[in-house]
Every structure is written in C-alpha cells, then in structure tokens.
mmCIF file of N, CA, C and O in Angstrom:
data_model
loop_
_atom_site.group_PDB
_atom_site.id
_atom_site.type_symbol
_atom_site.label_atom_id
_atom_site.label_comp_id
_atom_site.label_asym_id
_atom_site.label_seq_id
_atom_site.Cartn_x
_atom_site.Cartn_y
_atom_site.Cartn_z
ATOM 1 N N UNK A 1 1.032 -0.983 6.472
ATOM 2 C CA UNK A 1 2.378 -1.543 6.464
ATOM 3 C C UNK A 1 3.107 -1.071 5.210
ATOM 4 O O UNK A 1 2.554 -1.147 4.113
ATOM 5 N N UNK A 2 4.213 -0.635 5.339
ATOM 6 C CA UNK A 2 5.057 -0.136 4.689
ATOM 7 C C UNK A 2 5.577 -1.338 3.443
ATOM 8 O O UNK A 2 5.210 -2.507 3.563
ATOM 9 N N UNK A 3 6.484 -0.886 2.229
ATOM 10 C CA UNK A 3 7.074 -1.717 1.472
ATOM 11 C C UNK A 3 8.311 -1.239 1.652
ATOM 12 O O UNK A 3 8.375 -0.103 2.121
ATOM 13 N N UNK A 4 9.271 -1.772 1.417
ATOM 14 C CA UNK A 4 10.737 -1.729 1.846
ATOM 15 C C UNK A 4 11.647 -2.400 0.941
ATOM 16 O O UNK A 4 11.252 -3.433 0.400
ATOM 17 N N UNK A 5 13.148 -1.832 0.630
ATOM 18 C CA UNK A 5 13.724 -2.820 0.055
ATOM 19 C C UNK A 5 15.533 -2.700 0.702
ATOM 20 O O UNK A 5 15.819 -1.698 1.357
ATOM 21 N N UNK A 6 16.352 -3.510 0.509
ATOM 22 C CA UNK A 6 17.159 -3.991 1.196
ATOM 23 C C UNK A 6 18.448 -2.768 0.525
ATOM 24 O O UNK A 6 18.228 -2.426 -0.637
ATOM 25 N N UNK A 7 19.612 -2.194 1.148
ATOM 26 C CA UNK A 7 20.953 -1.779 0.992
ATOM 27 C C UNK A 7 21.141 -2.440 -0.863
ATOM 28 O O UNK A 7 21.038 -1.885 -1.957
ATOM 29 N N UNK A 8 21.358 -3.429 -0.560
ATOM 30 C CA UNK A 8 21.994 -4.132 -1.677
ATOM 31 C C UNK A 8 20.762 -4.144 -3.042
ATOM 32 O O UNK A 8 21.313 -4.114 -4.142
ATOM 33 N N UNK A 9 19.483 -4.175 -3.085
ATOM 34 C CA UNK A 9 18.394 -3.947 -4.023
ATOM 35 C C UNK A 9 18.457 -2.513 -4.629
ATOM 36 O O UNK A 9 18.648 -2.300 -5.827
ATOM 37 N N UNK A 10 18.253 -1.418 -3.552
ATOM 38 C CA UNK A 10 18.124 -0.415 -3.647
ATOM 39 C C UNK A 10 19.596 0.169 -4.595
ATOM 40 O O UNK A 10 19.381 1.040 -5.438
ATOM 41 N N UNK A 11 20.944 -0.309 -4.423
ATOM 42 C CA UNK A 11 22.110 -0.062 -5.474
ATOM 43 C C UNK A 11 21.916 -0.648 -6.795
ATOM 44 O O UNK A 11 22.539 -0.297 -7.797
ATOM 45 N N UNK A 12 21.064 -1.517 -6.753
ATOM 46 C CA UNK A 12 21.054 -2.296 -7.983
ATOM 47 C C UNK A 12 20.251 -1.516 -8.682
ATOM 48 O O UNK A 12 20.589 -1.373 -9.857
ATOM 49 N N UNK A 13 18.912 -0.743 -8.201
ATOM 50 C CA UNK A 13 17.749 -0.505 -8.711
ATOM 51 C C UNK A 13 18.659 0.957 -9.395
ATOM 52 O O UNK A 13 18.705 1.217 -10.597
ATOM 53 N N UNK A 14 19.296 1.738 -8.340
ATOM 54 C CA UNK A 14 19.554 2.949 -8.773
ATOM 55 C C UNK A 14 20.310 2.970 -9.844
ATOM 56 O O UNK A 14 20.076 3.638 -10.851
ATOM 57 N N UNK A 15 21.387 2.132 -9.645
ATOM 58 C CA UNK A 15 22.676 1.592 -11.330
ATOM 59 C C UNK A 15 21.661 1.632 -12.100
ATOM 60 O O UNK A 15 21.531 2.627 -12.814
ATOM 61 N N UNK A 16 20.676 0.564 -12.157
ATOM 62 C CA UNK A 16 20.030 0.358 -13.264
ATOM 63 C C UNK A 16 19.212 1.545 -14.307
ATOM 64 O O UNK A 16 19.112 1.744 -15.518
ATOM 65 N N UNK A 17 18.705 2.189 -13.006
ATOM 66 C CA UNK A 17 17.569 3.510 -13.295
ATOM 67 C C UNK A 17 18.745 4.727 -14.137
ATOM 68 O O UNK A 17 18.461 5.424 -15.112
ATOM 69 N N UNK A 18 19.921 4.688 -13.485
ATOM 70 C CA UNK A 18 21.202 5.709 -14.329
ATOM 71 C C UNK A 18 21.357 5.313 -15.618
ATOM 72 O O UNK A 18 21.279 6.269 -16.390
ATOM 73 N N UNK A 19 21.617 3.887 -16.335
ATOM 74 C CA UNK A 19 21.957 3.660 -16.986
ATOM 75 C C UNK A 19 21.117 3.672 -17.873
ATOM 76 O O UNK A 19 21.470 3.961 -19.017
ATOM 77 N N UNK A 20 19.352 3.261 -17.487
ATOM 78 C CA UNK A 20 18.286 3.754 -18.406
ATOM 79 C C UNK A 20 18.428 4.750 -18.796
ATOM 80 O O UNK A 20 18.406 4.880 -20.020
ATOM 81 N N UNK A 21 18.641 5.919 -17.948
ATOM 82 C CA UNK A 21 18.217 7.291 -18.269
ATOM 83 C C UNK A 21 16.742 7.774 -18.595
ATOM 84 O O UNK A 21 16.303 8.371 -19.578
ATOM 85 N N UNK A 22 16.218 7.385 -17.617
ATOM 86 C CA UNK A 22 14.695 7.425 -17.299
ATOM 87 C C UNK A 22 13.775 6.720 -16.057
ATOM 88 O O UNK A 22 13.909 5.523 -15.802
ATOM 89 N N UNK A 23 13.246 7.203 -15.641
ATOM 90 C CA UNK A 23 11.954 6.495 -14.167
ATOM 91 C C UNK A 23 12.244 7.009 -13.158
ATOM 92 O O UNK A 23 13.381 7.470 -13.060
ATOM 93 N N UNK A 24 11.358 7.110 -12.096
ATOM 94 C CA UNK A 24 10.936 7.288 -11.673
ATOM 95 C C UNK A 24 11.345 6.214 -10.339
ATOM 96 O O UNK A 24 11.967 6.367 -9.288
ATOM 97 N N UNK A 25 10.801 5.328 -10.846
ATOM 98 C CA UNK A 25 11.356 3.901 -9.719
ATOM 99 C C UNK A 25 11.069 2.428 -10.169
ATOM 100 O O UNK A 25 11.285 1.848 -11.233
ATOM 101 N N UNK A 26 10.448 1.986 -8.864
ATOM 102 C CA UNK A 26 9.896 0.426 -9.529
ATOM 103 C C UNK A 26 8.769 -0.169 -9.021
ATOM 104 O O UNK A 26 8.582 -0.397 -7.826
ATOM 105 N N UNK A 27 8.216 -0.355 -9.682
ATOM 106 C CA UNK A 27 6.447 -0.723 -9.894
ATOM 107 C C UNK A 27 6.444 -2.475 -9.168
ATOM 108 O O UNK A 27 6.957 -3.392 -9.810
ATOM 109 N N UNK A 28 6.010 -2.637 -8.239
ATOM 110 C CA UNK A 28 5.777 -3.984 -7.927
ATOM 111 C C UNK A 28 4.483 -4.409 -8.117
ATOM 112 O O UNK A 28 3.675 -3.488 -7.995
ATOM 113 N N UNK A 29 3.933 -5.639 -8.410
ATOM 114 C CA UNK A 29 2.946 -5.956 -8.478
ATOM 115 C C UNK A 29 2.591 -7.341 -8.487
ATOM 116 O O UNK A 29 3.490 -8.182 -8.514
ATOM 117 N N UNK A 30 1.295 -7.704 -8.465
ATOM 118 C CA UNK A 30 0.629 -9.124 -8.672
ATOM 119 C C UNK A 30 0.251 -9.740 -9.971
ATOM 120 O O UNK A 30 -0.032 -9.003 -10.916
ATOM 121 N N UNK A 31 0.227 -10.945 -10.085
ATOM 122 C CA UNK A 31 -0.670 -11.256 -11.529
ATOM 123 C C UNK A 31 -1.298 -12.735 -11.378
ATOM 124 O O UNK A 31 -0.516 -13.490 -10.801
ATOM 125 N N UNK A 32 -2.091 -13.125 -11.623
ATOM 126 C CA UNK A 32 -3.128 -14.262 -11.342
ATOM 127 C C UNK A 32 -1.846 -15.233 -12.687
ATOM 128 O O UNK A 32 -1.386 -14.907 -13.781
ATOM 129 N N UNK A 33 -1.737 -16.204 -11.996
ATOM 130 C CA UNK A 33 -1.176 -17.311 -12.758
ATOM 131 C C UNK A 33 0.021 -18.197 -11.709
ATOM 132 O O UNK A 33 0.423 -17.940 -10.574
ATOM 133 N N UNK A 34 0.420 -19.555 -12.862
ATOM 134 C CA UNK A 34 1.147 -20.693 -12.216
ATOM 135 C C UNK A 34 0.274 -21.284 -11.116
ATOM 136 O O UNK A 34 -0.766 -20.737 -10.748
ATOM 137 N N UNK A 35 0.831 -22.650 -10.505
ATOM 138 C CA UNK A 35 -0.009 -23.491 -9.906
ATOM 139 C C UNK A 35 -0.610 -23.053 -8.265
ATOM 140 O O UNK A 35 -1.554 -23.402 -7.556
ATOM 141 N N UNK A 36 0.432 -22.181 -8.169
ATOM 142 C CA UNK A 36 -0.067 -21.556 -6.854
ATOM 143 C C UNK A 36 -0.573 -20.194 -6.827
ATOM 144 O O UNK A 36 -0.156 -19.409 -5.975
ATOM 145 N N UNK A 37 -1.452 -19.845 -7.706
ATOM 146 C CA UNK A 37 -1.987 -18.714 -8.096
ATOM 147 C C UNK A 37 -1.249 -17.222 -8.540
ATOM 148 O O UNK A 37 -1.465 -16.442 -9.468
ATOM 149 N N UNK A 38 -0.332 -17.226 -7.474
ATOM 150 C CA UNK A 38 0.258 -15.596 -7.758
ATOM 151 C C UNK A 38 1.580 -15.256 -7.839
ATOM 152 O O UNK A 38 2.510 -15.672 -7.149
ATOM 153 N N UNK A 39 1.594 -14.159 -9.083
ATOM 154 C CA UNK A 39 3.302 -14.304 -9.454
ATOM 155 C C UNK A 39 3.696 -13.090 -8.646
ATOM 156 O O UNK A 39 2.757 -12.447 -8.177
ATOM 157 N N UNK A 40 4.522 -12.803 -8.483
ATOM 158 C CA UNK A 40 5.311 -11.426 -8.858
ATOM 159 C C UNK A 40 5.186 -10.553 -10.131
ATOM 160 O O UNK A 40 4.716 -11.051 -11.153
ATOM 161 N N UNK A 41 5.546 -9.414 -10.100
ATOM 162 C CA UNK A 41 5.556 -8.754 -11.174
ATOM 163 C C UNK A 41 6.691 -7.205 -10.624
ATOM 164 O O UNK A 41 6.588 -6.449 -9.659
ATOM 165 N N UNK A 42 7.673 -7.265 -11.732
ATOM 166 C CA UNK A 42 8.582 -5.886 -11.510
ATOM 167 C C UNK A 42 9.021 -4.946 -12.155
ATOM 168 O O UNK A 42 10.181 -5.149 -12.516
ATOM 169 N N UNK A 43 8.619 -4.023 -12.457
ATOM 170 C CA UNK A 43 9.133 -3.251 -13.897
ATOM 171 C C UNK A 43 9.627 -1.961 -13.307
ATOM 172 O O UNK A 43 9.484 -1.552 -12.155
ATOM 173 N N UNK A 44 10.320 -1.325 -14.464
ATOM 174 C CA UNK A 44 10.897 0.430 -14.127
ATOM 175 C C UNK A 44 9.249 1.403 -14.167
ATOM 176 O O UNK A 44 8.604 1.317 -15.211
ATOM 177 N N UNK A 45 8.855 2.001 -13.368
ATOM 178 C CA UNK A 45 8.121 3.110 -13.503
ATOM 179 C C UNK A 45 8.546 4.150 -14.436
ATOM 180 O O UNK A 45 9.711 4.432 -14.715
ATOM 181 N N UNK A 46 7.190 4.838 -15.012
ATOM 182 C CA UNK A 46 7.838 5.910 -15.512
ATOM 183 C C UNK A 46 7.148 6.739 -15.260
ATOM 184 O O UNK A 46 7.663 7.829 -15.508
ATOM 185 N N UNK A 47 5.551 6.839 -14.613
ATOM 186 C CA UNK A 47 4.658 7.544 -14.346
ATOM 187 C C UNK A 47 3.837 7.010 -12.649
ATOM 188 O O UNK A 47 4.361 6.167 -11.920
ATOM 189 N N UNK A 48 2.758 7.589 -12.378
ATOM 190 C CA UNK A 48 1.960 7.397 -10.883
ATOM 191 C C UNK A 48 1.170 7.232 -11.271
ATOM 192 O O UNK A 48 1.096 7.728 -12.395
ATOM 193 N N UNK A 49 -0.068 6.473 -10.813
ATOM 194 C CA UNK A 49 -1.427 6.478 -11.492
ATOM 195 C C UNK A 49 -2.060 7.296 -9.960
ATOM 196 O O UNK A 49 -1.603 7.102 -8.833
ATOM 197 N N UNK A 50 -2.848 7.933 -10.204
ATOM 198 C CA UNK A 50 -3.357 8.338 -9.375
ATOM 199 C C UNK A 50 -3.885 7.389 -7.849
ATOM 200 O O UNK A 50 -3.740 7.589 -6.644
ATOM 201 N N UNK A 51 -4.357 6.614 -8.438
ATOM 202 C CA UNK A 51 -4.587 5.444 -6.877
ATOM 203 C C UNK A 51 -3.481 4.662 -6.865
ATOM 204 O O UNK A 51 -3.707 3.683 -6.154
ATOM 205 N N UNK A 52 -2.278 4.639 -7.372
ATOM 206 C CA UNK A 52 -1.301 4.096 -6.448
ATOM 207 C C UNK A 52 -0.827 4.767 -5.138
ATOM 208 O O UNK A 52 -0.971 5.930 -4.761
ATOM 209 N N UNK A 53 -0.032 3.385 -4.367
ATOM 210 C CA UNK A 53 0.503 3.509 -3.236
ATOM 211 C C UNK A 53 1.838 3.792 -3.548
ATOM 212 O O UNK A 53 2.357 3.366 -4.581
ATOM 213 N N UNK A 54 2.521 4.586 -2.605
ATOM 214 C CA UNK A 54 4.070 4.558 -3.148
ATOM 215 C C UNK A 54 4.924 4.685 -1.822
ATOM 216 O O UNK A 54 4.442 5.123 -0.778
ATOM 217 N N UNK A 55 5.733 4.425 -1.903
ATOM 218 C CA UNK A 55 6.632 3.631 -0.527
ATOM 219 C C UNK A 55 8.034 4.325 -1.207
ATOM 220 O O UNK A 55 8.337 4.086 -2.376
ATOM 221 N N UNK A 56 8.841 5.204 -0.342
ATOM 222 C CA UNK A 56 10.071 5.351 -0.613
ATOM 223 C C UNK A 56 11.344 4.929 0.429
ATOM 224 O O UNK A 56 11.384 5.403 1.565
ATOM 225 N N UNK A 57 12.236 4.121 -0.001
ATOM 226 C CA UNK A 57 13.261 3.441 0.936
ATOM 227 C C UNK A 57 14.638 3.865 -0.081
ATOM 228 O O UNK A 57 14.598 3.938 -1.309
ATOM 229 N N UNK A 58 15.757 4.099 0.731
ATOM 230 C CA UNK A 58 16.814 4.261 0.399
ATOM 231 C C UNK A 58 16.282 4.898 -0.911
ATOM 232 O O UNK A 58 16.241 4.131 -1.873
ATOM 233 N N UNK A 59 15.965 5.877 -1.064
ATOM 234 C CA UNK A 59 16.237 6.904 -2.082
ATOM 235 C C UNK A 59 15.579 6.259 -3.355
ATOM 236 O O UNK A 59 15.860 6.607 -4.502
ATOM 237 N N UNK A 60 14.384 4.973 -2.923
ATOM 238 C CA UNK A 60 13.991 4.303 -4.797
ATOM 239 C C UNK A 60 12.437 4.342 -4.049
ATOM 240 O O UNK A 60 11.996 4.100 -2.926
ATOM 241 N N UNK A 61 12.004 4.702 -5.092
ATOM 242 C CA UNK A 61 10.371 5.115 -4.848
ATOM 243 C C UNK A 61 10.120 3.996 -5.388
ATOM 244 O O UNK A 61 10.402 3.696 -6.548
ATOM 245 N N UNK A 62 9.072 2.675 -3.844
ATOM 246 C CA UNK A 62 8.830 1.775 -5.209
ATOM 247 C C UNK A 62 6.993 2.000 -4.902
ATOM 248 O O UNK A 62 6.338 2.405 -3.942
ATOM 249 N N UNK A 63 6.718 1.581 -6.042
ATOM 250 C CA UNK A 63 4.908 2.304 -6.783
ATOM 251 C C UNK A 63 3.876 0.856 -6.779
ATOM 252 O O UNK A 63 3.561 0.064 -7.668
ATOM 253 N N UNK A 64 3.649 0.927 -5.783
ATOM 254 C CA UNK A 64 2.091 -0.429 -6.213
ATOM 255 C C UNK A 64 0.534 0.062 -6.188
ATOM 256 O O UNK A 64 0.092 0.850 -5.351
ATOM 257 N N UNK A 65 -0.258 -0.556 -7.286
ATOM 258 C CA UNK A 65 -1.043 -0.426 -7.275
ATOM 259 C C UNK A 65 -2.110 -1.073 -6.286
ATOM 260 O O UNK A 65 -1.756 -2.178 -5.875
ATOM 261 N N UNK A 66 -3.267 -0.650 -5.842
ATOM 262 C CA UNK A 66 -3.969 -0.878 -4.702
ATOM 263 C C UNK A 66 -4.471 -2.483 -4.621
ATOM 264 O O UNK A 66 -4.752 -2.910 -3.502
ATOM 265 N N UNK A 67 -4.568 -3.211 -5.560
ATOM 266 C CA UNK A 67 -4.881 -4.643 -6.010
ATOM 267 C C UNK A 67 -3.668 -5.532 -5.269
ATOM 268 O O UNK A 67 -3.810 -6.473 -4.488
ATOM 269 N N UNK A 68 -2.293 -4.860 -5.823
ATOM 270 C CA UNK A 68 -1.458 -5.619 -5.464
ATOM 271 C C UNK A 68 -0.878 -5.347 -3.594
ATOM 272 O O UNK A 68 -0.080 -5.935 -2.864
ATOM 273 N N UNK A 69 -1.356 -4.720 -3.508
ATOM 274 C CA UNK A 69 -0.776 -3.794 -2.096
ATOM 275 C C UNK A 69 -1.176 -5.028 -1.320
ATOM 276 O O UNK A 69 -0.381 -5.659 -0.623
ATOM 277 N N UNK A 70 -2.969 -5.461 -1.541
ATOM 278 C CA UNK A 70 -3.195 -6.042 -0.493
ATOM 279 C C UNK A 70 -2.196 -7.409 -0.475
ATOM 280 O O UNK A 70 -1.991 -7.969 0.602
ATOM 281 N N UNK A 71 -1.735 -7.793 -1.417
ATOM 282 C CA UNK A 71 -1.336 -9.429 -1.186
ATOM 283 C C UNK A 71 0.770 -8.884 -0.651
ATOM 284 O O UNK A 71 1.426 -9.770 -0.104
ATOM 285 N N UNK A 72 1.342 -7.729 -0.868
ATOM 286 C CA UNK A 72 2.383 -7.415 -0.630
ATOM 287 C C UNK A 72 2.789 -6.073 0.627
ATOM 288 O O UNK A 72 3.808 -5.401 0.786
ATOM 289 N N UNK A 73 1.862 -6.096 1.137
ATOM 290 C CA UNK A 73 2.318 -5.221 2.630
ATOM 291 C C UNK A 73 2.651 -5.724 3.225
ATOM 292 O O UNK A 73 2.199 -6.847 3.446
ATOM 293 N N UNK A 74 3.751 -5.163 3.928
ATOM 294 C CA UNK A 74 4.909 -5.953 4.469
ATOM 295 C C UNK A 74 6.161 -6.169 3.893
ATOM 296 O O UNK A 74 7.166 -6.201 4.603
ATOM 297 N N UNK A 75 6.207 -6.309 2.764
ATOM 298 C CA UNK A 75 7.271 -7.358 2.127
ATOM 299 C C UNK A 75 8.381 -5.747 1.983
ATOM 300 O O UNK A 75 8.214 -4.528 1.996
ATOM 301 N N UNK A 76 9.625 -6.836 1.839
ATOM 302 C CA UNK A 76 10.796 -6.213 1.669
ATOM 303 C C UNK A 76 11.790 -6.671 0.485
ATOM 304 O O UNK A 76 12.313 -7.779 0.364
ATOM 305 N N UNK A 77 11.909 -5.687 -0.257
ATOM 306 C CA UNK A 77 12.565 -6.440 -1.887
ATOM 307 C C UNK A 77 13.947 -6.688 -1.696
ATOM 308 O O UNK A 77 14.473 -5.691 -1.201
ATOM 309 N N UNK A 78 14.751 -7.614 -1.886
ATOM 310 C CA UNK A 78 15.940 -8.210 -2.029
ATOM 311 C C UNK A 78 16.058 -8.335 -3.337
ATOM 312 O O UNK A 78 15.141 -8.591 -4.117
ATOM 313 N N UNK A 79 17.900 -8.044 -3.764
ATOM 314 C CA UNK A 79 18.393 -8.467 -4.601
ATOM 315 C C UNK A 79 19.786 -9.646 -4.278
ATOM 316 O O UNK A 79 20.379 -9.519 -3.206
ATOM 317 N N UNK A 80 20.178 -10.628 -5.150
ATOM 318 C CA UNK A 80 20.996 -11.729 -4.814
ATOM 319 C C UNK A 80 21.683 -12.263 -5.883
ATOM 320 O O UNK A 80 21.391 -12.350 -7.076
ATOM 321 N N UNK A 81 22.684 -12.618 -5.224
ATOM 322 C CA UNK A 81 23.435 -13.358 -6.708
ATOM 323 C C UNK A 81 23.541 -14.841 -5.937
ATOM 324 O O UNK A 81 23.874 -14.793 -4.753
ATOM 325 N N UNK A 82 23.276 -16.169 -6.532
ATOM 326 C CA UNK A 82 23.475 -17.652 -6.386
ATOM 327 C C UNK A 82 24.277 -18.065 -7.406
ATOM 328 O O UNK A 82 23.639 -18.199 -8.451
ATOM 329 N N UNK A 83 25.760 -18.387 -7.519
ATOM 330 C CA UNK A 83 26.093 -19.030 -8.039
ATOM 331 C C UNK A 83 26.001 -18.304 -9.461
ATOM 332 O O UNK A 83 26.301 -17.117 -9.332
ATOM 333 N N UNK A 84 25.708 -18.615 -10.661
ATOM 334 C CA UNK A 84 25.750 -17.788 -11.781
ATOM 335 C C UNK A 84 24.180 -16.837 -12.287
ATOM 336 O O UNK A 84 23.923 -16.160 -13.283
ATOM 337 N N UNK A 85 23.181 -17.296 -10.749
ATOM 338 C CA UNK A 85 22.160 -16.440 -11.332
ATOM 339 C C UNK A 85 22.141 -15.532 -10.369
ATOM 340 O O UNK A 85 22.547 -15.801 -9.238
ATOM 341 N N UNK A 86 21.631 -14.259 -10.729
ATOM 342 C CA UNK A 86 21.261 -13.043 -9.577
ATOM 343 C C UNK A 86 19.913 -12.552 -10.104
ATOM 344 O O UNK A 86 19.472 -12.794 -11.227
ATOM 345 N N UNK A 87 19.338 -11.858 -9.186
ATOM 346 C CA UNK A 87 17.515 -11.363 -8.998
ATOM 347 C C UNK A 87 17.222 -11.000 -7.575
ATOM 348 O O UNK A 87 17.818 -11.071 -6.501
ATOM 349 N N UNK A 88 15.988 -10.555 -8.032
ATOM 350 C CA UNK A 88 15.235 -10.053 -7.041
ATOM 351 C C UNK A 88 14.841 -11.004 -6.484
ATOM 352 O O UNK A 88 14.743 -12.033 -7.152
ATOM 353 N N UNK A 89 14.458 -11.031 -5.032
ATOM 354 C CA UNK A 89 13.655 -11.539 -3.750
ATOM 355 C C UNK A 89 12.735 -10.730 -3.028
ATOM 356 O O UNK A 89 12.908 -9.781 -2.263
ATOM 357 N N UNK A 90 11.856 -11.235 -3.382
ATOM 358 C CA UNK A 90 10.553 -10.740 -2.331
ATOM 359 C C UNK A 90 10.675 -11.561 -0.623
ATOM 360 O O UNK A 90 10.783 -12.780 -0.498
ATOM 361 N N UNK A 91 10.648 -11.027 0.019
ATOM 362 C CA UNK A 91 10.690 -11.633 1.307
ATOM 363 C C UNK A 91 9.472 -11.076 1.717
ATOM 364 O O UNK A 91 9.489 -9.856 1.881
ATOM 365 N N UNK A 92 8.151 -11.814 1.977
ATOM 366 C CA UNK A 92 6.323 -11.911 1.773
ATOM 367 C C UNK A 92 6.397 -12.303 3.055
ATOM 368 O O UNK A 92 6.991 -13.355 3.288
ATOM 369 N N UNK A 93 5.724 -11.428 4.313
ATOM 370 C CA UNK A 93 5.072 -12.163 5.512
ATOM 371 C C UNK A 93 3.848 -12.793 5.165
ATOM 372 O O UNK A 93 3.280 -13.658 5.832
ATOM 373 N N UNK A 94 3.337 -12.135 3.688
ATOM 374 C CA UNK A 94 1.699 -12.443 3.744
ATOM 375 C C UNK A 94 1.932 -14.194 3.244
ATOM 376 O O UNK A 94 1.413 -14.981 4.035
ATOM 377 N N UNK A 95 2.656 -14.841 2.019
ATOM 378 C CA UNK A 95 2.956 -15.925 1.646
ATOM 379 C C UNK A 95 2.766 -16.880 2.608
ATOM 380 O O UNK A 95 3.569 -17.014 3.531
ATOM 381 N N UNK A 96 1.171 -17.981 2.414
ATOM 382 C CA UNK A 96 1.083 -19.166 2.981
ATOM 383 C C UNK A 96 1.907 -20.497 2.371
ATOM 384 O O UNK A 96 2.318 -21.495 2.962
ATOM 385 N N UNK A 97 1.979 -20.151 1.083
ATOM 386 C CA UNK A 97 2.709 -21.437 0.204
ATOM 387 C C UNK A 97 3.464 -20.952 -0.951
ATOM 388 O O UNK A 97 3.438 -19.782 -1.333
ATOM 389 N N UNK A 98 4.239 -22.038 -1.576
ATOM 390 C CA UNK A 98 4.819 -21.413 -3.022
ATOM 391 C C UNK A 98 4.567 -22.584 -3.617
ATOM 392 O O UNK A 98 4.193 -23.580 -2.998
ATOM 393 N N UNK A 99 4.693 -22.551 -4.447
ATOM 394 C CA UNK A 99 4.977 -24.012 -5.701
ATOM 395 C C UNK A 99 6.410 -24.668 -5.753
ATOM 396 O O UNK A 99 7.309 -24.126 -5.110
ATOM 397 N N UNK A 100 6.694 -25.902 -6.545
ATOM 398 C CA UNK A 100 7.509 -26.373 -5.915
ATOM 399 C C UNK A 100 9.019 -26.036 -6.758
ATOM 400 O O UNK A 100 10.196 -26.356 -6.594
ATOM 401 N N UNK A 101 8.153 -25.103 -7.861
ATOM 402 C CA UNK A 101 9.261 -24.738 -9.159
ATOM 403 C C UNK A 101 9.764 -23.571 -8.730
ATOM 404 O O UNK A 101 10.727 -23.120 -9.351
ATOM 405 N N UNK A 102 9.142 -22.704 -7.391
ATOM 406 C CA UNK A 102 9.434 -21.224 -6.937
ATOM 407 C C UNK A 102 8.302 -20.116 -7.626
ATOM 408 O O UNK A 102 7.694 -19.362 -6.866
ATOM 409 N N UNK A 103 8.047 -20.063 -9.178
ATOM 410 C CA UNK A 103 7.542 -19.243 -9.670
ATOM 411 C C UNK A 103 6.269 -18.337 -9.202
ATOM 412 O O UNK A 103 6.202 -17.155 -9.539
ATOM 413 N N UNK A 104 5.304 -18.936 -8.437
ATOM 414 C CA UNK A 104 4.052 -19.105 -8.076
ATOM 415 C C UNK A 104 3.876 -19.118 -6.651
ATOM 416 O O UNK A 104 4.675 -19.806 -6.015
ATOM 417 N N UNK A 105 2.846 -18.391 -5.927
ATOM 418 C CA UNK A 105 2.960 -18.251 -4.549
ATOM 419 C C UNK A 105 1.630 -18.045 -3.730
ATOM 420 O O UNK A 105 0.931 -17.192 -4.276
ATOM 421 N N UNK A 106 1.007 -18.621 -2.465
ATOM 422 C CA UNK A 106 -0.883 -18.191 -2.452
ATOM 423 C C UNK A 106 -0.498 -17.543 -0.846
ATOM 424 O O UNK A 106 0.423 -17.646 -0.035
ATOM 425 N N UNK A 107 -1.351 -17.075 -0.918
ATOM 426 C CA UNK A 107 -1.482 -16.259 0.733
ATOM 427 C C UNK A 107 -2.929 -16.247 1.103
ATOM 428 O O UNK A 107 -3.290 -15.753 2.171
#
C-alpha cells in the first residue's frame, strides 16, 4: 500500500522545501510514546537510507523507514488550517484508537 498526500499538503510541503533551499522531501515516521503508544513524526529529508521506502505523490517524495511503514501504509498526509492553528493530518486506516488529548495513537 502506497503513502499519499493531499493537493493542499503537497503545496505546503513544496513552499516550504523552496524557501529552505534544500531536501529532498519528507520523512514520515513513528516513535514509541504518550498514552496511546504512538506518535507521529515529520521532518524535511535531506538524504535516503538505503532500506527506506519512498512513495512519490504530487511531485513530494515522501521517505519512511521500514519500522514505520508497517504502522502507516495506507495513510494519506493532509495539511489544515482550524481557526488560528494549521498542520498536518495523517488520515491512518491502520489507527484502532487515539488518546483523548489527540497526540498519541495504537493500531
């Protein structure tokens, strides 16, 4: 299963990547923590590790490593603005639960 990210993510990612002036793309990933075990994780790439997976949509290469792949195949990255905050959205088929603060998520 593929990784994917939305029209509106993919403009955000690219502005952003111009204005760095550097990467490659964006690195998604997992990390063990908060009450429901698993966070998110999102940073600018600047390199491939050899056993990553890499998924290209609308022109942004995004890069996961094989750990995180399993808990995020499927998913499709959103970006959003609410009111005075904006971010990313993971939209997770794998996600059985979240916590009740959002941060934290188990599958």
């Amino acid at each position: 299963m593929s990784i994917t990210i939305t029209d509106t993510a993919a403009k955000h990612v690219s502005a952003h990547l111009l204005s760095r002036g550097k990467g490659i793309g964006l690195r998604l990933g997992v990390k063990t923590t908060g009450c429901s075990g698993l966070a998110y994780v999102i940073e600018f790439a600047d390199k491939i590790e050899t056993d990553d997976k890499i998924f290209e949509d609308k022109g942004i290469k995004l890069i996961i490593n094989p750990k995180s792949y399993a808990y995020l195949k499927g998913t499709e990255l959103d970006f959003g603005r609410e009111g005075l905050n904006e971010g990313f959205k993971f939209n997770n088929p794998n996600v059985k639960d979240k916590c009740g603060c959002g941060e934290s998520f188990n599958v």
